[in-house]
mmCIF file of C-alpha atoms and ligand atoms in Angstrom:
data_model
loop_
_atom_site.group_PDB
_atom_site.id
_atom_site.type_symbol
_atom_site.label_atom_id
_atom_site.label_comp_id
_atom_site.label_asym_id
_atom_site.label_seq_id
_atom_site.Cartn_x
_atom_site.Cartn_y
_atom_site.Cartn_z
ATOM 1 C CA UNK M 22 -226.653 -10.754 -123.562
ATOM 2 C CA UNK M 23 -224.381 -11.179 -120.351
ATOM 3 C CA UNK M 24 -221.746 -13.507 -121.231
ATOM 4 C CA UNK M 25 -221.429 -16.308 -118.712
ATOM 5 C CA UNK M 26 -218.836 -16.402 -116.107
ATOM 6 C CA UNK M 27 -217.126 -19.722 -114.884
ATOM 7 C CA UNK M 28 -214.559 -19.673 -112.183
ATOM 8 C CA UNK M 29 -212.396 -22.873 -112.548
ATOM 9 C CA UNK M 30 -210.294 -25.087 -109.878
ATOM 10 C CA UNK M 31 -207.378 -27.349 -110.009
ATOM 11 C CA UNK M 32 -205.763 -29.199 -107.565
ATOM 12 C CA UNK M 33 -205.063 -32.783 -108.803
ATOM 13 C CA UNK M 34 -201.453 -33.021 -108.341
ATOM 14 C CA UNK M 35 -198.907 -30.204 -107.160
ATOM 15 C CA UNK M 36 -200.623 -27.541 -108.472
ATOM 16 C CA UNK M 37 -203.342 -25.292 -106.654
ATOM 17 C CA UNK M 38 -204.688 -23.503 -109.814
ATOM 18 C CA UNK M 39 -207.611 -20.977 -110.153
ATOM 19 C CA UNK M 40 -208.858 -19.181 -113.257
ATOM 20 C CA UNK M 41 -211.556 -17.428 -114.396
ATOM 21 C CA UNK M 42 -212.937 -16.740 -118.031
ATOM 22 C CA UNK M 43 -215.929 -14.700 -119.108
ATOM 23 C CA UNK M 44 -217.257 -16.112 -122.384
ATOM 24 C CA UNK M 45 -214.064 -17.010 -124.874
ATOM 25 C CA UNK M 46 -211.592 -14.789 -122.963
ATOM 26 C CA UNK M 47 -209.791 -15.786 -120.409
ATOM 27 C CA UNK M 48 -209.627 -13.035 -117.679
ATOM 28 C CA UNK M 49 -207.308 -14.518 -114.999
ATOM 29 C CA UNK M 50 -205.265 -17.948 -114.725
ATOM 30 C CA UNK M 51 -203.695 -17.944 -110.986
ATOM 31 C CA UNK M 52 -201.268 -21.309 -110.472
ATOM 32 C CA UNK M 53 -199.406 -21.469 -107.083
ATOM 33 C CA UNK M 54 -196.628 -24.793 -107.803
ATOM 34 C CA UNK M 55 -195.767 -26.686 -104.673
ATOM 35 C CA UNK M 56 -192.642 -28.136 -107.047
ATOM 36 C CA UNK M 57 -189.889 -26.553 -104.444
ATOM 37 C CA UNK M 58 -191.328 -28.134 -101.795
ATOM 38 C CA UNK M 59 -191.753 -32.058 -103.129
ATOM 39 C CA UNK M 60 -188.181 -31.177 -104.679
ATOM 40 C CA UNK M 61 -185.682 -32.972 -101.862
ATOM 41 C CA UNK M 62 -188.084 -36.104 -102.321
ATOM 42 C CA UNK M 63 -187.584 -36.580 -105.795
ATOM 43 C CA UNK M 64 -191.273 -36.589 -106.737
ATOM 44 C CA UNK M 65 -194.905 -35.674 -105.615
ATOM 45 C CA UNK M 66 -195.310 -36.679 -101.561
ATOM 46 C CA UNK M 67 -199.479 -36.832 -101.660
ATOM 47 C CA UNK M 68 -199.922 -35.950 -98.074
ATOM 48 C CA UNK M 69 -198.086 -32.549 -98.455
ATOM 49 C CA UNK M 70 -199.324 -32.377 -101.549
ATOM 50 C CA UNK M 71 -202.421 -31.859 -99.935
ATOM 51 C CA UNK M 72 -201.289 -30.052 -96.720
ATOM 52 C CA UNK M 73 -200.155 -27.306 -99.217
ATOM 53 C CA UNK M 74 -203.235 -27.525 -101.390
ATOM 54 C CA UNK M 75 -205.057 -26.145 -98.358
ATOM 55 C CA UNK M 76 -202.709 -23.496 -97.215
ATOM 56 C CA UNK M 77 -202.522 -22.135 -101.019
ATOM 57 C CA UNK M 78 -206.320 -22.665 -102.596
ATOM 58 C CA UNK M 79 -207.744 -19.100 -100.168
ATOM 59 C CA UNK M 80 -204.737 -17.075 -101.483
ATOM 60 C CA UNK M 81 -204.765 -18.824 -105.339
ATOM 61 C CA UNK M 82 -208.569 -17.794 -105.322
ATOM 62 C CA UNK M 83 -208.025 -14.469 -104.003
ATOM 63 C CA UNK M 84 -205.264 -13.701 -107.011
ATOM 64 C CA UNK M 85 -207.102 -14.818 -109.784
ATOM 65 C CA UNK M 86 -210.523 -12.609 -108.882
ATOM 66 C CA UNK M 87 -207.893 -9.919 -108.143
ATOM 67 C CA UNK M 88 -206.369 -10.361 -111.679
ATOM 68 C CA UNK M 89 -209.904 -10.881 -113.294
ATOM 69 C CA UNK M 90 -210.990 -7.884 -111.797
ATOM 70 C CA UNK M 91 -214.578 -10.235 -110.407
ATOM 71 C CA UNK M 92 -216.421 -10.825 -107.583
ATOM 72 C CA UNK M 93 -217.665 -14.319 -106.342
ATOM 73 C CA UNK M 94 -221.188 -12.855 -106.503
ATOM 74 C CA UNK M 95 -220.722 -11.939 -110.421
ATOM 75 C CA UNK M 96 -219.749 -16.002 -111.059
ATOM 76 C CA UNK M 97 -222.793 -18.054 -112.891
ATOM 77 C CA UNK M 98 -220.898 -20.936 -112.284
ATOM 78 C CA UNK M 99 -218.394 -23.220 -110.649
ATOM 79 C CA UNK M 100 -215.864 -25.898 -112.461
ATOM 80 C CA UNK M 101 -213.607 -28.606 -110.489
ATOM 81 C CA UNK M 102 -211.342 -31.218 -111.326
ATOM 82 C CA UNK M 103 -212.765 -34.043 -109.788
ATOM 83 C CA UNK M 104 -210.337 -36.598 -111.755
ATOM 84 C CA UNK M 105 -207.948 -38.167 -112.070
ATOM 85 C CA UNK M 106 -205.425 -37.256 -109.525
ATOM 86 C CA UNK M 107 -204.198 -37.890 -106.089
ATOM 87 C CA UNK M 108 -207.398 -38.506 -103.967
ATOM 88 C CA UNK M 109 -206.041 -35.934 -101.456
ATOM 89 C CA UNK M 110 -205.025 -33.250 -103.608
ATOM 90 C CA UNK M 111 -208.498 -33.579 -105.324
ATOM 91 C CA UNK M 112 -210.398 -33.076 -102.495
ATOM 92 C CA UNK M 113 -209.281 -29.653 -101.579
ATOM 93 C CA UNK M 114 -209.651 -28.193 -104.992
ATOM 94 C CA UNK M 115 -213.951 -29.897 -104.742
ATOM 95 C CA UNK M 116 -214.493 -29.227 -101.380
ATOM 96 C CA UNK M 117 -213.599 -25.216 -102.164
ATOM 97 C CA UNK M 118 -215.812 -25.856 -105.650
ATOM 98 C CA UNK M 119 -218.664 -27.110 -103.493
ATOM 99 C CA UNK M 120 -218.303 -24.226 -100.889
ATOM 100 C CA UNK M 121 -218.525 -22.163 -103.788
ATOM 101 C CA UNK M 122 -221.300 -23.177 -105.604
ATOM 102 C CA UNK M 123 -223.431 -23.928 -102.365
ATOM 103 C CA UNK M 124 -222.788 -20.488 -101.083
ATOM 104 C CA UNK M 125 -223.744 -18.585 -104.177
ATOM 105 C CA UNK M 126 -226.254 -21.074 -105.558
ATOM 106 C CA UNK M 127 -224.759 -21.751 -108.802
ATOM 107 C CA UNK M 128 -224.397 -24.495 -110.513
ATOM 108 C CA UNK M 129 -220.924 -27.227 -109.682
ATOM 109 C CA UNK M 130 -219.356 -28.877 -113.047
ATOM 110 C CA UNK M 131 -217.427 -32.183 -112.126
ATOM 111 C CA UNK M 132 -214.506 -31.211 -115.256
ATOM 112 C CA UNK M 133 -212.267 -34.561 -116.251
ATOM 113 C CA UNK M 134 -208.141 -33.137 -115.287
ATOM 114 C CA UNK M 135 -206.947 -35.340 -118.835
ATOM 115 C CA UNK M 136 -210.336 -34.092 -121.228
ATOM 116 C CA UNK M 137 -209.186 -30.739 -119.786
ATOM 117 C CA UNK M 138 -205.557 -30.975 -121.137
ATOM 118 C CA UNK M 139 -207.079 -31.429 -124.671
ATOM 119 C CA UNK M 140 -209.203 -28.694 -124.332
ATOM 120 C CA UNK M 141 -205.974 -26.201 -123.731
ATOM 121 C CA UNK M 142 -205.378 -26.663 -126.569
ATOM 122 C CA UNK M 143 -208.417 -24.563 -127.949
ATOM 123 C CA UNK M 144 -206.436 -21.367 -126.517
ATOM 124 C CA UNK M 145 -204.355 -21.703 -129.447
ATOM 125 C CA UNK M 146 -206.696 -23.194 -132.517
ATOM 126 C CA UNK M 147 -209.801 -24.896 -132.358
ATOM 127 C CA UNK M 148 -210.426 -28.501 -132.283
ATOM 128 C CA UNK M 149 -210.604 -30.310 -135.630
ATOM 129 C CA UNK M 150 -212.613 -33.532 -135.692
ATOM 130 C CA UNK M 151 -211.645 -36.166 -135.905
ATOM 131 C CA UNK M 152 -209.100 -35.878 -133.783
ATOM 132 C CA UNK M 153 -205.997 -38.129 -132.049
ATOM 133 C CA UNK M 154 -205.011 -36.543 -128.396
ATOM 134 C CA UNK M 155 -201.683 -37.628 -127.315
ATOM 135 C CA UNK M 156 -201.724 -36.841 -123.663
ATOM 136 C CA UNK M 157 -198.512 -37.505 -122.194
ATOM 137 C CA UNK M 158 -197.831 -36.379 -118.128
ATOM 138 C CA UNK M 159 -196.304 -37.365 -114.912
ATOM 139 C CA UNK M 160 -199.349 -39.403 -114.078
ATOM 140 C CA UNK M 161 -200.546 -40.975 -117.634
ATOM 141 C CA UNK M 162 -200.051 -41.545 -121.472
ATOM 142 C CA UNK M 163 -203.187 -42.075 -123.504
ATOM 143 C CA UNK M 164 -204.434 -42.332 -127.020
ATOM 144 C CA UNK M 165 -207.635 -40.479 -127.119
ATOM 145 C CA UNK M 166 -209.808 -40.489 -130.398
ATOM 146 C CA UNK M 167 -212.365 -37.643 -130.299
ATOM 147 C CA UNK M 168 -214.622 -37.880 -132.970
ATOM 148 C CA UNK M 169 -216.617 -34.693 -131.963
ATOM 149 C CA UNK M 170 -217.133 -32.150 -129.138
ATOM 150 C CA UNK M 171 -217.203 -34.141 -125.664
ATOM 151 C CA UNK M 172 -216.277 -37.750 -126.936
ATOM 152 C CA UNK M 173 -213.511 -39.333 -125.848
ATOM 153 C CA UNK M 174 -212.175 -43.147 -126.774
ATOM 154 C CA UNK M 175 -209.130 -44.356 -125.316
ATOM 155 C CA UNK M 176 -207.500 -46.314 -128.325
ATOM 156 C CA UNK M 177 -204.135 -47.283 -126.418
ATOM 157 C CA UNK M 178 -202.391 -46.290 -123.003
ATOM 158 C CA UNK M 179 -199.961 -47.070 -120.905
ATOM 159 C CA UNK M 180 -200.322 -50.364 -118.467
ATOM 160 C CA UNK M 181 -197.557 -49.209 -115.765
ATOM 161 C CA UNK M 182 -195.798 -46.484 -115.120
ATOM 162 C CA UNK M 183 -196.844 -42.684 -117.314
ATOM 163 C CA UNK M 184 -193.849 -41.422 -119.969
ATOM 164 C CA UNK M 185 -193.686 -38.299 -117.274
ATOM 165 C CA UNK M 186 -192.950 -41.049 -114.063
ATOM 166 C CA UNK M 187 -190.316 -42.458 -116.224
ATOM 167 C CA UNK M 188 -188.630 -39.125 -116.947
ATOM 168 C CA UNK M 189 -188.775 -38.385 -113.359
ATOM 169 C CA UNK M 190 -187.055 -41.567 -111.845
ATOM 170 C CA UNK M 191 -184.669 -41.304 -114.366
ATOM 171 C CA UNK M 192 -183.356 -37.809 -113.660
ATOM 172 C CA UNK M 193 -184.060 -39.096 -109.930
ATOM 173 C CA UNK M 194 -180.986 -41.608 -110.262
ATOM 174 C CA UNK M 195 -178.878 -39.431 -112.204
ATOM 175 C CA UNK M 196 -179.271 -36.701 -109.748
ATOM 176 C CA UNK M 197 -181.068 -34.006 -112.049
ATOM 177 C CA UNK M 198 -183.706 -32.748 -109.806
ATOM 178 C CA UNK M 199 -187.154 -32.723 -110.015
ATOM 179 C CA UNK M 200 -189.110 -32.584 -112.198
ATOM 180 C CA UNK M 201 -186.921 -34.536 -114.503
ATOM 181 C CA UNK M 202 -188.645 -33.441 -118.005
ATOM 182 C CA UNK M 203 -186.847 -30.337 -118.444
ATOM 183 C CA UNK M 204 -183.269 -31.401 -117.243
ATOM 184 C CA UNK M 205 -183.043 -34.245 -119.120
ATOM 185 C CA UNK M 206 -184.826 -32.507 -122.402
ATOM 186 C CA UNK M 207 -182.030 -30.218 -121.892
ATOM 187 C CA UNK M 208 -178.832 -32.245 -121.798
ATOM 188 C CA UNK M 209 -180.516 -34.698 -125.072
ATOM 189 C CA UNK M 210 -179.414 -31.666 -127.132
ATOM 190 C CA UNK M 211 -176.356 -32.163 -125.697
ATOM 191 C CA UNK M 212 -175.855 -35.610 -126.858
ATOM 192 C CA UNK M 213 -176.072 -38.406 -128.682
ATOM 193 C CA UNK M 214 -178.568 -41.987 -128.292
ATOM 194 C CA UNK M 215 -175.878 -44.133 -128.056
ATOM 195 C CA UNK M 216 -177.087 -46.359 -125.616
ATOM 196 C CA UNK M 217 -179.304 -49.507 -126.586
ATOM 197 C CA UNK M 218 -182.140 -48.994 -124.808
ATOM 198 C CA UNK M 219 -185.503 -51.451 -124.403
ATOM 199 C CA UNK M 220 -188.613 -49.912 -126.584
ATOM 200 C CA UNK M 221 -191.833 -49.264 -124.290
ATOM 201 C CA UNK M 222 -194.262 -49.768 -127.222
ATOM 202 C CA UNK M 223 -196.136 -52.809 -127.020
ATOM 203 C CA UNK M 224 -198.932 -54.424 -129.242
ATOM 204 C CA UNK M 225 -201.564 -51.713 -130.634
ATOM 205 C CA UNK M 226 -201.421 -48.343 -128.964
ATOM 206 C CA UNK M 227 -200.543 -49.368 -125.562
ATOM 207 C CA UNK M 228 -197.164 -48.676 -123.966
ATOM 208 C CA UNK M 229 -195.061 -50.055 -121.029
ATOM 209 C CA UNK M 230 -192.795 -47.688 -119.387
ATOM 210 C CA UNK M 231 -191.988 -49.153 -116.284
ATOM 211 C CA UNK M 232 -189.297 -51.897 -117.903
ATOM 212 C CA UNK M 233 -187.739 -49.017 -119.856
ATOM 213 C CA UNK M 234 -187.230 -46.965 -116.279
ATOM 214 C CA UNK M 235 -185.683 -49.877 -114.645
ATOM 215 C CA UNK M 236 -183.425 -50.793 -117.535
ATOM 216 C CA UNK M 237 -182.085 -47.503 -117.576
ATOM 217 C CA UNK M 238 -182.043 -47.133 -113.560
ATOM 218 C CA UNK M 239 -180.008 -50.255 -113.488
ATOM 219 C CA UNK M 240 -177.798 -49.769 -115.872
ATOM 220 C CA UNK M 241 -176.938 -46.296 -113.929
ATOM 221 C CA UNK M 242 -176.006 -48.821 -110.950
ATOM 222 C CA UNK M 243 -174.381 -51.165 -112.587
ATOM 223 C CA UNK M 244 -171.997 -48.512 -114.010
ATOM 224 C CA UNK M 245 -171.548 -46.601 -110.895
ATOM 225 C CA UNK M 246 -170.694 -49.852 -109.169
ATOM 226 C CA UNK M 247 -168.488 -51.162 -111.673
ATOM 227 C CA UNK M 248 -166.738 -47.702 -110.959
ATOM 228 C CA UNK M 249 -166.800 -46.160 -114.601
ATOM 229 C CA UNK M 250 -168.521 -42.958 -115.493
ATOM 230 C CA UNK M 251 -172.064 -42.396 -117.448
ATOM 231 C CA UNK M 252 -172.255 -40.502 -120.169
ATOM 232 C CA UNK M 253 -175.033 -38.417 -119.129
ATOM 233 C CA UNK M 254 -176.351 -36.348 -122.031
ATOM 234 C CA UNK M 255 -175.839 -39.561 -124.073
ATOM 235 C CA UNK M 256 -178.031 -41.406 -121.850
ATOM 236 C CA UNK M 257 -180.612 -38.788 -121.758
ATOM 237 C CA UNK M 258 -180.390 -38.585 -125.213
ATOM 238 C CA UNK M 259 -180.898 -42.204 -125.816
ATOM 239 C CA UNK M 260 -183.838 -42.322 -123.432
ATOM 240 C CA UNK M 261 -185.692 -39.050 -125.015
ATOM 241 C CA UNK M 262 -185.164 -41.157 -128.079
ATOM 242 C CA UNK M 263 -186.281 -44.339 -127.903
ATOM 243 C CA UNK M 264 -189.523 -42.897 -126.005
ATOM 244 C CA UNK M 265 -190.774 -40.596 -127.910
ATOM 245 C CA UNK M 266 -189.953 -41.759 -130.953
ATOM 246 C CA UNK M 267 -192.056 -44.769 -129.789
ATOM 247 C CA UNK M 268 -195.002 -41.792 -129.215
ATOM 248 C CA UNK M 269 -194.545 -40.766 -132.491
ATOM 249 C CA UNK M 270 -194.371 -44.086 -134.257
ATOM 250 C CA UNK M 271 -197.712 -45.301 -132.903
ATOM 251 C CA UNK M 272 -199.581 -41.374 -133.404
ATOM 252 C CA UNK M 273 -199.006 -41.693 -137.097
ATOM 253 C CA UNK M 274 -199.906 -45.136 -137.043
ATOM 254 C CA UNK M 275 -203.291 -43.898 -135.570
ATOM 255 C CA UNK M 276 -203.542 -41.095 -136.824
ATOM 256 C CA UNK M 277 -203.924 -43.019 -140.304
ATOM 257 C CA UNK M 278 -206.097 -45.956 -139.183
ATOM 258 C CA UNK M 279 -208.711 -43.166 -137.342
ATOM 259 C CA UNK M 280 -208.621 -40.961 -140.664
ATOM 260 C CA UNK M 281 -208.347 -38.092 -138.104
ATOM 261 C CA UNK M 282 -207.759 -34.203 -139.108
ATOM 262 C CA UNK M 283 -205.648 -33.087 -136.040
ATOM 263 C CA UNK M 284 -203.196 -34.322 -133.861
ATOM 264 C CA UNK M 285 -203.204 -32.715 -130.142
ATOM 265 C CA UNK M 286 -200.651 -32.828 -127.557
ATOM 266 C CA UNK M 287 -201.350 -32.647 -124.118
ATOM 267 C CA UNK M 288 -200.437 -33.114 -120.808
ATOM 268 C CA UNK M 289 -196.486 -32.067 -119.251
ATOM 269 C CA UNK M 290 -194.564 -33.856 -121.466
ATOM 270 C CA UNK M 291 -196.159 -32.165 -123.929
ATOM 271 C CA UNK M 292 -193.452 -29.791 -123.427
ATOM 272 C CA UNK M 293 -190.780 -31.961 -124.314
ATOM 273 C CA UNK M 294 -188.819 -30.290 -127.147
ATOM 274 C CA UNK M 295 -188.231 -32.995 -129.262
ATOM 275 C CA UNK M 296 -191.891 -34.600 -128.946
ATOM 276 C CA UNK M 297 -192.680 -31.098 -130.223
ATOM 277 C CA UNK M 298 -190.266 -31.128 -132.756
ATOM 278 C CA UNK M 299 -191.113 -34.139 -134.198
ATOM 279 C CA UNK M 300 -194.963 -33.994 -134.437
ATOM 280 C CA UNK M 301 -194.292 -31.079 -136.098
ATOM 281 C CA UNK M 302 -192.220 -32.347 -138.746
ATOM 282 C CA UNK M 303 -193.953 -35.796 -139.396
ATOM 283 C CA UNK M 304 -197.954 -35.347 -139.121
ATOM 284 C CA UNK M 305 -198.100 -32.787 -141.775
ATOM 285 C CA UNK M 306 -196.504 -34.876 -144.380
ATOM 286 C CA UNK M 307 -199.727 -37.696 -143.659
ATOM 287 C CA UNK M 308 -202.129 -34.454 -144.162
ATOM 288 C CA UNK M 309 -202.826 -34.230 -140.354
ATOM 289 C CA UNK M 310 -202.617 -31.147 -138.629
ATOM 290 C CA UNK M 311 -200.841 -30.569 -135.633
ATOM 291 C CA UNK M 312 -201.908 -28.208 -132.391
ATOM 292 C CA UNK M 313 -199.564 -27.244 -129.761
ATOM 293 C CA UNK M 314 -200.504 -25.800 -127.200
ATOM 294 C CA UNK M 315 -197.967 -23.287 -125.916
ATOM 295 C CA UNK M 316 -195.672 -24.375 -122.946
ATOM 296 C CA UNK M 317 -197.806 -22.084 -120.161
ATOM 297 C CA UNK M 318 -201.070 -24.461 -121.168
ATOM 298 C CA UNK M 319 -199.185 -27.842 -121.071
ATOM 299 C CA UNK M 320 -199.032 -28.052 -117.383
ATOM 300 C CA UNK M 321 -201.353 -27.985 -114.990
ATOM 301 C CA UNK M 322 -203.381 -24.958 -114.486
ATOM 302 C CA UNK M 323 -206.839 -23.991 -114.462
ATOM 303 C CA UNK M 324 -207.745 -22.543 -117.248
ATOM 304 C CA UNK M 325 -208.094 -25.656 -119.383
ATOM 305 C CA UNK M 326 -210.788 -26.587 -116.564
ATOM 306 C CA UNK M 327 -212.841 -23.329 -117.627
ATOM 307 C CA UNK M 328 -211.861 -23.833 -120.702
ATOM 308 C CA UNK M 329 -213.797 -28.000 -121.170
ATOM 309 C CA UNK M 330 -216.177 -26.559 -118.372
ATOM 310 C CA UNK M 331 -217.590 -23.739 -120.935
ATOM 311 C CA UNK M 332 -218.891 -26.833 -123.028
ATOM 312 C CA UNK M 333 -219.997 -28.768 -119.884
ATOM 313 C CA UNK M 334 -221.975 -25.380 -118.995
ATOM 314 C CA UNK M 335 -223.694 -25.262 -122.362
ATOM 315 C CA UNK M 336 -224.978 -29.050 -122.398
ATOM 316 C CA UNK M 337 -225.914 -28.387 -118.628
ATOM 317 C CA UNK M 338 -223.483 -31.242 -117.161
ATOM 318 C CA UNK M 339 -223.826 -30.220 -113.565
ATOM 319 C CA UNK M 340 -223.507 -31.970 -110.278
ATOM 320 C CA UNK M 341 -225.508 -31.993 -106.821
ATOM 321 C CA UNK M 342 -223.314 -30.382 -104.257
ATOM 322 C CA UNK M 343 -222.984 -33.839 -102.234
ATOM 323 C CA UNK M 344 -220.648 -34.755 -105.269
ATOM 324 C CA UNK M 345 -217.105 -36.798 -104.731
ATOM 325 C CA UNK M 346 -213.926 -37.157 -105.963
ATOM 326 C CA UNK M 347 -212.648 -40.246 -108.015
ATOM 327 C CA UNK M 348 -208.714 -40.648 -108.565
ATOM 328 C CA UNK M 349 -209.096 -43.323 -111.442
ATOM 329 C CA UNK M 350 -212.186 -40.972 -112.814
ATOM 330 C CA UNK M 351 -212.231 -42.824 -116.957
ATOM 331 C CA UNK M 352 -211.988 -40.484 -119.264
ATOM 332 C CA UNK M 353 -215.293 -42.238 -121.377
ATOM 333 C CA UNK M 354 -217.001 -41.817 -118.160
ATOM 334 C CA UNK M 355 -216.625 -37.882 -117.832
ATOM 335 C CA UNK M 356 -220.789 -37.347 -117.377
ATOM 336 C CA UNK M 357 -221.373 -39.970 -115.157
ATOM 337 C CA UNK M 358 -220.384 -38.655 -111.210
HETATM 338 O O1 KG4 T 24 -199.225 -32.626 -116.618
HETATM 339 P P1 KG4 T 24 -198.220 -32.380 -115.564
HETATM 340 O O2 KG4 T 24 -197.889 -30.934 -115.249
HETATM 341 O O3 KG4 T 24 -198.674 -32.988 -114.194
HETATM 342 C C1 KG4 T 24 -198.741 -34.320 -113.838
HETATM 343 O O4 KG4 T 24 -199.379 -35.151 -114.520
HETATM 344 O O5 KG4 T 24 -198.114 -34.630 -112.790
HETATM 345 O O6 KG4 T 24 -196.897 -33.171 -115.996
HETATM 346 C C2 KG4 T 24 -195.729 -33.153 -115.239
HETATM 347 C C3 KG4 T 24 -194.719 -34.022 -115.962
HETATM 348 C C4 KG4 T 24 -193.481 -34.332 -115.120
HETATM 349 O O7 KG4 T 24 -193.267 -35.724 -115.144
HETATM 350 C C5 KG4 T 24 -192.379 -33.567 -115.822
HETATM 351 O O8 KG4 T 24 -191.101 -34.185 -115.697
HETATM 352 C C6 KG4 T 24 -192.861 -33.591 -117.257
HETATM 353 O O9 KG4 T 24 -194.249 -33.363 -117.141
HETATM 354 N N1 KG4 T 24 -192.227 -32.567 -118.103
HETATM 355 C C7 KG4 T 24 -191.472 -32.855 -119.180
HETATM 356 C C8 KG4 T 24 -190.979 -31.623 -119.689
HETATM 357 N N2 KG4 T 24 -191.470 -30.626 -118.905
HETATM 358 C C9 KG4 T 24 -192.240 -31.220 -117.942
HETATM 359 N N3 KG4 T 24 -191.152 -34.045 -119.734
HETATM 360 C C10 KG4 T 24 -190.347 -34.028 -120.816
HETATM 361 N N4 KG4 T 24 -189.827 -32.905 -121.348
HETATM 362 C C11 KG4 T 24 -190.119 -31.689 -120.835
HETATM 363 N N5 KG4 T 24 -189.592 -30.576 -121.378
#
């Protein structure tokens, strides 16, 4: 039997992303990064965001059916992130889906960006239910409770600002660069948390992140305009602490009240070295195992959107070609478009 082929975009944020998988193997995952170019603003700018999103997505395309070694006329069928993301950035990535799929014929799948970041991790084990998916990024932090393929419950999140924002305004005032994960991941080795910082956890599994990032930028502020010096890697330090060991507190606490199997992580943070670390080190002593994806699947790309669009394809989720984007898309509500 042919195997199926399903050509994938992504373009929710600053990535235009394009892959392409043939049954279980992934054949080509193309990602052109716009991060250079938001770099002197300290963060994502939308509009070029989506400027560049349409200069890249003909050229991204054209690499990954280069590198898969395919033809548009040999793909059974098209996947797009239609949510969440910046409503701009979105459309690029569906209107080329939509091009696609009305062109050839084939059938469009509307794939959810966050359900997707659980999914990469299936390029490394497969999903044991239950599950607990911490999916941490620059746009959101969410407890998701998946109790079987293609269910998703949202058990706790964040009500402000996402753990990645926070990073990112933080290395913003300390002049780090964007984005701020890696340089401030970096200099917490370097350091120690002696700073007394405000927790972000609040009650159940929901977080607040946006008093922690304002704590912290003032007290950079206050200390610059009192004229004395920061201790840099020991703020990092203390911030990378009292975060993620938040994270961590309220996954195990989860993890045990949802009797789950496997704890995922998910999402940019993802990357962070001592989230890693730690979920390592503490799930497997409450009997839960832990999947990490490897760093090239915790950021954006497409291949996680092939990847969740191979089970959309087998239950037939498809939409009519008039479909639209939605920025807030729920992750409950992934079938309903
Ligand atoms: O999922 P992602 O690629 O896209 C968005 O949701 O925008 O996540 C990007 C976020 C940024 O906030 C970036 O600072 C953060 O992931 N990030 C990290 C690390 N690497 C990237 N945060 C903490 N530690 C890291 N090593």
């Amino acid at each position: 039997m042919k195997e199926r082929i399903i050509l994938a975009i992504e373009s929710s944020c600053d990535e235009t992303a394009v892959a392409i998988m043939r049954g279980d193997k992934l054949l080509s995952n193309a990602v052109s990064t716009q991060i250079s170019m938001h770099q002197k603003y300290g963060g994502v700018m939308p509009e070029l965001a989506s400027r560049l999103h349409t200069e890249n997505i003909v050229y991204t395309l054209d690499t990954a059916l280069k590198d898969a070694n395919i033809k548009l006329e040999e793909v059974d069928t098209f996947a797009v992130t239609r949510g969440p993301g910046l409503i701009g950035a979105l459309h690029v990535g569906l209107q080329a889906a939509k091009t696609l799929a009305l062109l050839y014929n084939k059938p469009l799948i509307p794939v959810h960006h966050l359900a997707a970041h659980i999914y990469a991790s299936e390029f490394v084990k497969p999903l044991v239910f239950p599950l607990l998916a911490i999916v941490v990024s620059g746009g959101n932090t969410e407890f998701v409770v998946m109790k079987k393929h293609l269910d998703f419950t949202t058990i706790g999140e964040t009500r402000d600002d996402a753990i990645g924002e926070c990073y990112d305004k933080i290395a913003r005032v300390l002049n780090l660069g964007y984005p701020g994960g890696i340089p401030i991941d970096r200099l917490a080795k370097e350091g120690e948390a002696t700073y007394k910082l405000p927790s972000p956890a609040l009650t159940g599994y929901d977080f607040s992140f946006s008093g922690l990032k304002t704590h912290v930028i003032n007290l950079v502020n206050n200390t610059k305009q009192r004229g004395e010096e920061i201790n840099v890697p020991n703020l990092c330090a203390s911030f990378q602490k009292v975060a993620i060991d938040a994270i961590i507190k309220k996954g195990l606490k989860a993890a045990q009240e949802y009797k789950v199997k496997q704890v995922v992580i998910a999402g940019g943070v993802s990357a962070n070295s001592y989230l890693r670390s730690e979920v390592l080190a503490k799930f497997p002593k409450i009997g839960v195992d832990p999947a990490i994806p490897p760093l090239w699947c915790c950021t954006d790309q497409a291949a996680m959107i092939a990847k969740l669009a191979s089970y959309l394809y087998d239950e037939k989720v498809f939409a009519d070609y008039d479909l639209g984007v939605d920025p807030n898309w729920e992750i409950e509500d992934f079938r309903e478009f």
